[in-house]
Coordinates of C-alpha atoms in Angstrom, one line a residue:
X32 CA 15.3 10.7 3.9
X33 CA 17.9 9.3 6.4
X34 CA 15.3 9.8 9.0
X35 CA 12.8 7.3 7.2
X36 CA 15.2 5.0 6.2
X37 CA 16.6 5.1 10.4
X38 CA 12.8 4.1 11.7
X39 CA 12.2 1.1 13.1
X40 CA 8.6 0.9 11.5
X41 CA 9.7 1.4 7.6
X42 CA 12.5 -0.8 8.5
X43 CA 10.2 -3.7 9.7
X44 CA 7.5 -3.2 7.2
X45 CA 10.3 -2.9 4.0
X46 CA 12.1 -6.2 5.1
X47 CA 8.6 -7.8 4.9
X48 CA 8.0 -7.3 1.3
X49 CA 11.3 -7.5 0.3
X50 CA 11.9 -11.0 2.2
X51 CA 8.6 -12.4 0.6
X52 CA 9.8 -10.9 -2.5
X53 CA 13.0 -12.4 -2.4
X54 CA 11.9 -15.7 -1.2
X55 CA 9.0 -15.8 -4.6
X56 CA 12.1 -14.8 -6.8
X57 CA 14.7 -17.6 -5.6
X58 CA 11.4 -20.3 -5.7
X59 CA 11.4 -19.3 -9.3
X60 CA 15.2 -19.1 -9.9
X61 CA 16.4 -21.7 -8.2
X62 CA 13.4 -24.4 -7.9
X63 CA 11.8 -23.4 -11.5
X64 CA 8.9 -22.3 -9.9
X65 CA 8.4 -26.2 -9.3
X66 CA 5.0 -27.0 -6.6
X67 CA 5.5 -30.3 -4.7
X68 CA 2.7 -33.1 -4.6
X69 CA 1.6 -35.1 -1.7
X70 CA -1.5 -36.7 -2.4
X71 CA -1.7 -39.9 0.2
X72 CA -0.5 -39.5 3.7
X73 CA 0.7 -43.6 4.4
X74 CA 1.7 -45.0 8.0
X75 CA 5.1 -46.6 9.2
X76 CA 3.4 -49.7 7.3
X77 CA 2.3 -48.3 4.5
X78 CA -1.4 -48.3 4.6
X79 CA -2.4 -45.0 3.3
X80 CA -4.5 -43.1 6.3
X81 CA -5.7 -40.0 4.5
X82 CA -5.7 -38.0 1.3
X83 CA -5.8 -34.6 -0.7
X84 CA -6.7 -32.5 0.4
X85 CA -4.8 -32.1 3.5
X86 CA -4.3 -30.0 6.6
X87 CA -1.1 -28.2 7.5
X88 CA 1.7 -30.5 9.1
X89 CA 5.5 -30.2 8.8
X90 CA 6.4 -31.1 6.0
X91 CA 3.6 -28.6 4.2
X92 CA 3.3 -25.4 6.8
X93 CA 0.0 -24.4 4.5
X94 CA -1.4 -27.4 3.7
X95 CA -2.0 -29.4 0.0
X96 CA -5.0 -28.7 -2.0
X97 CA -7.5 -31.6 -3.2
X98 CA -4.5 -32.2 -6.3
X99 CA -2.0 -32.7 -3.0
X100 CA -0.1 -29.3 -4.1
X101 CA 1.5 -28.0 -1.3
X102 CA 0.3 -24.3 -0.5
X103 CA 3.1 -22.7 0.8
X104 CA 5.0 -23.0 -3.0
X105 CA 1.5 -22.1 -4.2
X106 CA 1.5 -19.0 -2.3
X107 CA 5.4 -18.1 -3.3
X108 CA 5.0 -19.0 -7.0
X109 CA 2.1 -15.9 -6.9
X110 CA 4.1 -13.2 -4.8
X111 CA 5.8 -11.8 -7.4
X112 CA 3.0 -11.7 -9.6
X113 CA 1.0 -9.9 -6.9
X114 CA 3.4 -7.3 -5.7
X115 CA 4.2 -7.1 -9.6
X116 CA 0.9 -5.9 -10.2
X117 CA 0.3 -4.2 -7.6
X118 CA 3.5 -2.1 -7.8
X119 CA 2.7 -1.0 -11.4
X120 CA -1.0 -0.3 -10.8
X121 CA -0.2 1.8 -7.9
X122 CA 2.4 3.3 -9.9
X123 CA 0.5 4.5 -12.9
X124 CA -2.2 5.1 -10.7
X125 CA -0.2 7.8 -8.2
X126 CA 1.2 9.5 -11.3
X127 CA -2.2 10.2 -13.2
X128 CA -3.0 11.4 -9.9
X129 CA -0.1 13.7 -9.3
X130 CA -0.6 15.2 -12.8
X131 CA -4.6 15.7 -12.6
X132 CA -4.2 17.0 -9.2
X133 CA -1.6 19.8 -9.2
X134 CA -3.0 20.7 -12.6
X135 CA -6.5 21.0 -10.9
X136 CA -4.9 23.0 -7.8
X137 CA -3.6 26.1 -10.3
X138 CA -6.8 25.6 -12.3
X139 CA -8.4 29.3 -11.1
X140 CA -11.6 29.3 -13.2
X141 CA -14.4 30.0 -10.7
X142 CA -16.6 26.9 -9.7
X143 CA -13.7 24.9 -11.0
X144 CA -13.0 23.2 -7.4
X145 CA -16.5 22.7 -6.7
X146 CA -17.5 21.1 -10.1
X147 CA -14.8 18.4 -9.9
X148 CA -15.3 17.4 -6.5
X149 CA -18.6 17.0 -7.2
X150 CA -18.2 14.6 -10.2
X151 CA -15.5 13.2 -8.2
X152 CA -17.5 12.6 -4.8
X153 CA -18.9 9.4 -5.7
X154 CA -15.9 7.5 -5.9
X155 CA -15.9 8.3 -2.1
X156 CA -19.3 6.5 -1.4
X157 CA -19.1 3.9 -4.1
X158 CA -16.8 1.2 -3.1
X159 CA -13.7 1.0 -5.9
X160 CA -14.7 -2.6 -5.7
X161 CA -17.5 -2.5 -7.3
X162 CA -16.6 0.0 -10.0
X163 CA -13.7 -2.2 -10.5
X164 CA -15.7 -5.7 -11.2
X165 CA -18.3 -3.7 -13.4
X166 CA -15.8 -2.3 -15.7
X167 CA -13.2 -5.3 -15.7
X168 CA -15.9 -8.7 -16.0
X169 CA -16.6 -8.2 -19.4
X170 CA -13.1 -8.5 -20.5
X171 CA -11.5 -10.7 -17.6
X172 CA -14.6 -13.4 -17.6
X173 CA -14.1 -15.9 -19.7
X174 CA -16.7 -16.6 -22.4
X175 CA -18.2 -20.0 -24.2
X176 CA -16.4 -18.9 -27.2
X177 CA -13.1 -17.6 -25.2
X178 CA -10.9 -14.8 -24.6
X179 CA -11.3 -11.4 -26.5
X180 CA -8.2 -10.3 -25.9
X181 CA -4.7 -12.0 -25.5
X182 CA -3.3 -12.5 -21.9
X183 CA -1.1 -9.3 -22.5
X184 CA -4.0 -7.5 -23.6
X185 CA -5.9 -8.3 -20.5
X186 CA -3.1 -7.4 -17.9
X187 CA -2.7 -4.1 -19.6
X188 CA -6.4 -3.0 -19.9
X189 CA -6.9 -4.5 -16.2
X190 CA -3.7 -2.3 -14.9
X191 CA -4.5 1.0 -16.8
X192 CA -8.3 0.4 -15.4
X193 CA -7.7 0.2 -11.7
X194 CA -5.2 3.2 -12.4
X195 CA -7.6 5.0 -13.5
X196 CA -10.4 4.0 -10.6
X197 CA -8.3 4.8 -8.1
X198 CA -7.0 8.6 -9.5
X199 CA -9.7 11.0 -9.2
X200 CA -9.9 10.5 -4.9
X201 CA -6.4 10.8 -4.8
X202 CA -6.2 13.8 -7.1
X203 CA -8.5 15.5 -5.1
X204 CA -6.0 14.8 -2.5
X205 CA -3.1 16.0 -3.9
X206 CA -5.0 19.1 -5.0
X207 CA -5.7 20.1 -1.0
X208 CA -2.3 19.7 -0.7
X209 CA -1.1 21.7 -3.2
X210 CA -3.9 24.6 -2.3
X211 CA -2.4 24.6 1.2
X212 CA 0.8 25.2 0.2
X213 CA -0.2 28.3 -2.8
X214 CA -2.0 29.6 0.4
X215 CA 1.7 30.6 1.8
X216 CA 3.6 34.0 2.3
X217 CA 6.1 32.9 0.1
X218 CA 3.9 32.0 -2.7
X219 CA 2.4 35.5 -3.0
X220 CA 5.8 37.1 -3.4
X221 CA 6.9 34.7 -5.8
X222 CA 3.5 36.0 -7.7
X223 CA 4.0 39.5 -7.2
X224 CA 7.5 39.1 -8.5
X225 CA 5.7 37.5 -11.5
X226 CA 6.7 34.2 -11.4
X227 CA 5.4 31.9 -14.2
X228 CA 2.8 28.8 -12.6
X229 CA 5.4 26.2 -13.5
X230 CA 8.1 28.2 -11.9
X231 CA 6.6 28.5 -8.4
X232 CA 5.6 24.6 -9.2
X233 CA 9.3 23.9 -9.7
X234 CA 10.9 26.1 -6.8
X235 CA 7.9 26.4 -4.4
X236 CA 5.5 23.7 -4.5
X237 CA 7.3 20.6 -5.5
X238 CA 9.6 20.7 -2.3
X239 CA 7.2 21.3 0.2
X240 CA 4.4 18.5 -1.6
X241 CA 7.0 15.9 -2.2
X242 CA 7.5 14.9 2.0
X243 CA 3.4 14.0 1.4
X244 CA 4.2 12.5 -1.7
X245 CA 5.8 9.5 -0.3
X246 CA 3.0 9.2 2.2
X247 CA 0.5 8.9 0.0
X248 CA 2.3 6.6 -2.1
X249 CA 2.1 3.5 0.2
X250 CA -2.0 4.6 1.0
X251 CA -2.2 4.0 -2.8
X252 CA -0.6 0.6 -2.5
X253 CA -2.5 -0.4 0.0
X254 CA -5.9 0.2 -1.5
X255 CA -4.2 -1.6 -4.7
X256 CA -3.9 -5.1 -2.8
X257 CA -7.5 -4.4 -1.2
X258 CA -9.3 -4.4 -4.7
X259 CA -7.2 -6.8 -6.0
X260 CA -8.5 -8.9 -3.2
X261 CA -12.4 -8.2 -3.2
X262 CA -12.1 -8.8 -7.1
X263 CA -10.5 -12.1 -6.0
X264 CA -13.7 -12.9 -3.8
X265 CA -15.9 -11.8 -6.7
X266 CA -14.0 -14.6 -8.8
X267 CA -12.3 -11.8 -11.0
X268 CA -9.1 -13.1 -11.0
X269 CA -5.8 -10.8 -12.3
X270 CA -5.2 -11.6 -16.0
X271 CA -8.3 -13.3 -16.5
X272 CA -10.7 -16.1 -15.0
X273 CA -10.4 -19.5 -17.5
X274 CA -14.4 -21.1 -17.3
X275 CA -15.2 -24.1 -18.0
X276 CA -18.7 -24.5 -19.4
X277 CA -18.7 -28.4 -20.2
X278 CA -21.8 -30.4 -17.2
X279 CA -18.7 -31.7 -15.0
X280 CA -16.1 -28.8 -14.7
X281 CA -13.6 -27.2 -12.2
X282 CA -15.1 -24.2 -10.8
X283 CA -14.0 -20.7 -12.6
X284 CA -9.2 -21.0 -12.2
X285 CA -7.0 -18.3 -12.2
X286 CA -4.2 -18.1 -15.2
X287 CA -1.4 -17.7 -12.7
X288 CA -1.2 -18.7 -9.0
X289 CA -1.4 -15.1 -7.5
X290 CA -3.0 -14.3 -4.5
X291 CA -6.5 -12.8 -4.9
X292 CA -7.3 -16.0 -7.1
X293 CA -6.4 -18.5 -4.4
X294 CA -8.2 -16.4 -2.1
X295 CA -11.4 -16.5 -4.9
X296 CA -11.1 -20.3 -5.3
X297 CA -11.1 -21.5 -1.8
X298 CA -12.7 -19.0 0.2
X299 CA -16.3 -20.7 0.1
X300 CA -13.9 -23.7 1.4
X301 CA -13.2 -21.4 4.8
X302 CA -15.8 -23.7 6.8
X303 CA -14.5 -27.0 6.3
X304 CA -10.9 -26.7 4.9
X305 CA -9.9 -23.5 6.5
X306 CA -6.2 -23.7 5.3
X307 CA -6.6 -23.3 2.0
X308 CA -8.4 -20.0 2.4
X309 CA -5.9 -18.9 5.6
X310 CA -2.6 -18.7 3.1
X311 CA -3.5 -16.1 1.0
X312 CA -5.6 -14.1 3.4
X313 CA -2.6 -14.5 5.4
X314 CA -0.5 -13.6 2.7
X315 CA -2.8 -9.9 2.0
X316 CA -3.0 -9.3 5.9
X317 CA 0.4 -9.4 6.3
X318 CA 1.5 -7.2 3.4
X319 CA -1.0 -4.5 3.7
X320 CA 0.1 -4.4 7.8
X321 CA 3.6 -4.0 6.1
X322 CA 2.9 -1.2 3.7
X323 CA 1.1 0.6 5.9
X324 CA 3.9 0.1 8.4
X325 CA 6.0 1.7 6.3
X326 CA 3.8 4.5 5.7
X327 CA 3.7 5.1 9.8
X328 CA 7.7 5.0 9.3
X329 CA 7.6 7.6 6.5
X330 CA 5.5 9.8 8.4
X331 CA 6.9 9.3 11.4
X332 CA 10.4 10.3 9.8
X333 CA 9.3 13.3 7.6
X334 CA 8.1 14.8 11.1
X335 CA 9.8 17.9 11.8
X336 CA 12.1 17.0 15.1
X337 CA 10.6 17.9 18.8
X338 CA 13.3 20.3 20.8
X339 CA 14.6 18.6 23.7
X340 CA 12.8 19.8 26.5
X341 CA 16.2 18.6 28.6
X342 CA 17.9 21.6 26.6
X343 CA 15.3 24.3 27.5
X344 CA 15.1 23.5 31.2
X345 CA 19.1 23.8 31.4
X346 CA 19.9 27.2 31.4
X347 CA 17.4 27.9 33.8
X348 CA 18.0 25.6 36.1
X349 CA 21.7 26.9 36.2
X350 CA 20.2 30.8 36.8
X351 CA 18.2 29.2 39.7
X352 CA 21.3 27.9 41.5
X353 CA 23.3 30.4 40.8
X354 CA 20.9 33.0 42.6
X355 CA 20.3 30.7 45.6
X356 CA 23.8 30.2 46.2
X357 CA 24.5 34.1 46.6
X358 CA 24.6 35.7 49.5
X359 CA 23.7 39.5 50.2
X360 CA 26.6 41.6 52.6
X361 CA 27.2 45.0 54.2
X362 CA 29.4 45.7 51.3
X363 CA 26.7 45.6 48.4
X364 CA 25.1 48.5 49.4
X365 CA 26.0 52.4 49.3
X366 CA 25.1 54.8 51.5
X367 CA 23.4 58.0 49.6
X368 CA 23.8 61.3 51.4
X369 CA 20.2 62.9 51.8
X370 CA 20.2 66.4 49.4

């Protein structure tokens, strides 16, 4: 791991999330989580010259929205929510997919492999999207006569949910993985010596799987914040979407600032108030180019190290010279009497 840690990819893409993560934590701590207003923009006279919502200057890097909030704290207050979910959905999700796929690779009933990829298969041509918006609207959409379920309620079923979406293509994964390596030499032996399954799991599989392990990990993440966000365009917003169903409402509003429902409630604006959309696409460019940064860092670091070619070439180059410096005399040969 002191490889990983050492590459300047992983290096760059970790202080990324940890610096926004930081920065969403100390907005919280030390500013209470407080969203400035600026909803007039007044000359050196005082006239006012323009109003909410406006684009990004100075003093508001993001722009305000048509209230005057300022987008930048916007976008801060719902980091942590974000990488919060995301963390613990990826989470949950990566460990019912270790578990189904190792137990599916030492599963040896015949037709067993073929019967699970196939019921698996369409999760590879259906996008998770749209799985995901079909199982989590009727409990995340807000109806006339409100909420089912409490706002805990919702962020459990809507992280257990996308958990479970996202395990059976990495299972499948993981079990290719694990096939590979009960393939090996080694693994025979330890059979023919009659080692038990979780044995050889313990001592023979686990250390060779876990350098993919943590390479997989961050693809998990990654597809995480990239259904997160299509839900967010779909107006499925995490925790819930509150509707208003009076004649003169808001459109559909997130319960919390986080990032796919800013991207869900101002992406229609993209045309004509581009900032407000730009933050928090911004926002889920720049993390997922982060994670996956890390993940070329990983990789790159779990590598096995290249021989130096300069330590190859060496000795032979020292051979060479030291045949064309020596010279052939009278006195290395020997005269042989004929018999």
């Amino acid at each position: 791991m002191s490889r990983v840690i050492r590459q300047p990819l992983f290096i760059l893409g970790f202080l990324t999330i940890f610096l926004i993560t930081l920065a969403s934590i100390i907005h919280a701590t030390h500013f209470d989580s407080a969203i400035p207003q600026t909803e007039w923009l007044k000359d050196s006279e005082g006239n006012m010259i323009a109003g909410a919502p406006l684009e990004p200057a100075k003093d508001y890097p993001f722009g305000t929205d048509k209230y005057g909030n300022h987008m930048l704290e916007k976008l801060l207050q719902g980091a942590k929510y974000t990488f919060g979910a995301t963390f613990l959905t990826s989470l949950l999700g990566f460990s019912l997919a270790f578990l189904s796929g190792t137990l599916l690779a030492f599963w040896k009933k015949p037709g067993s492999k073929a019967m699970v990829k196939g019921m698996s298969s369409s999760f590879y041509f259906v996008p998770l999207s749209i799985i995901a918006y079909n199982i989590l609207h009727p409990v995340l959409w807000e109806p006339p006569e409100g909420f089912a379920y409490s706002l805990t309620g919702r962020v459990i079923y809507e992280i257990i949910m996308l958990a479970v979406i996202l395990t059976p293509t990495t299972a499948l994964l993981i079990a290719d993985e694990t096939r590979e390596i009960l393939k090996k030499e080694f693994i025979e032996s330890a059979i023919t010596l009659g080692a038990s399954p979780f044995h050889i799991f313990k001592n023979h599989v686990l250390p060779h799987l876990q350098p993919r392990l943590f390479i997989i990990f961050p693809r998990i993440v990654v597809q995480v914040l990239l259904i997160i966000a299509h839900l967010g365009i779909f107006q499925i917003y995490f925790g819930g979407t509150s509707v208003c169903y009076d004649i003169f409402c808001d459109p559909p509003m997130p319960i919390a600032n986080e990032w796919s429902g800013l991207l869900g409630m101002y992406i229609k604006q993209i045309n004509y108030q581009w900032w407000l959309a730009i933050g928090p696409l911004a926002c889920f460019t720049i993390s997922i180019l982060a994670v996956n940064s890390m993940a070329a860092g990983i990789e790159k670091g779990l590598a096995p190290p290249k021989l130096s070619s300069k330590k190859i070439r060496s000795p032979r180059k020292k051979r060479s010279k030291s045949i064309q410096g020596y010279t052939v005399t009278p006195k290395d040969f020997k005269r042989v009497p004929n018999e």
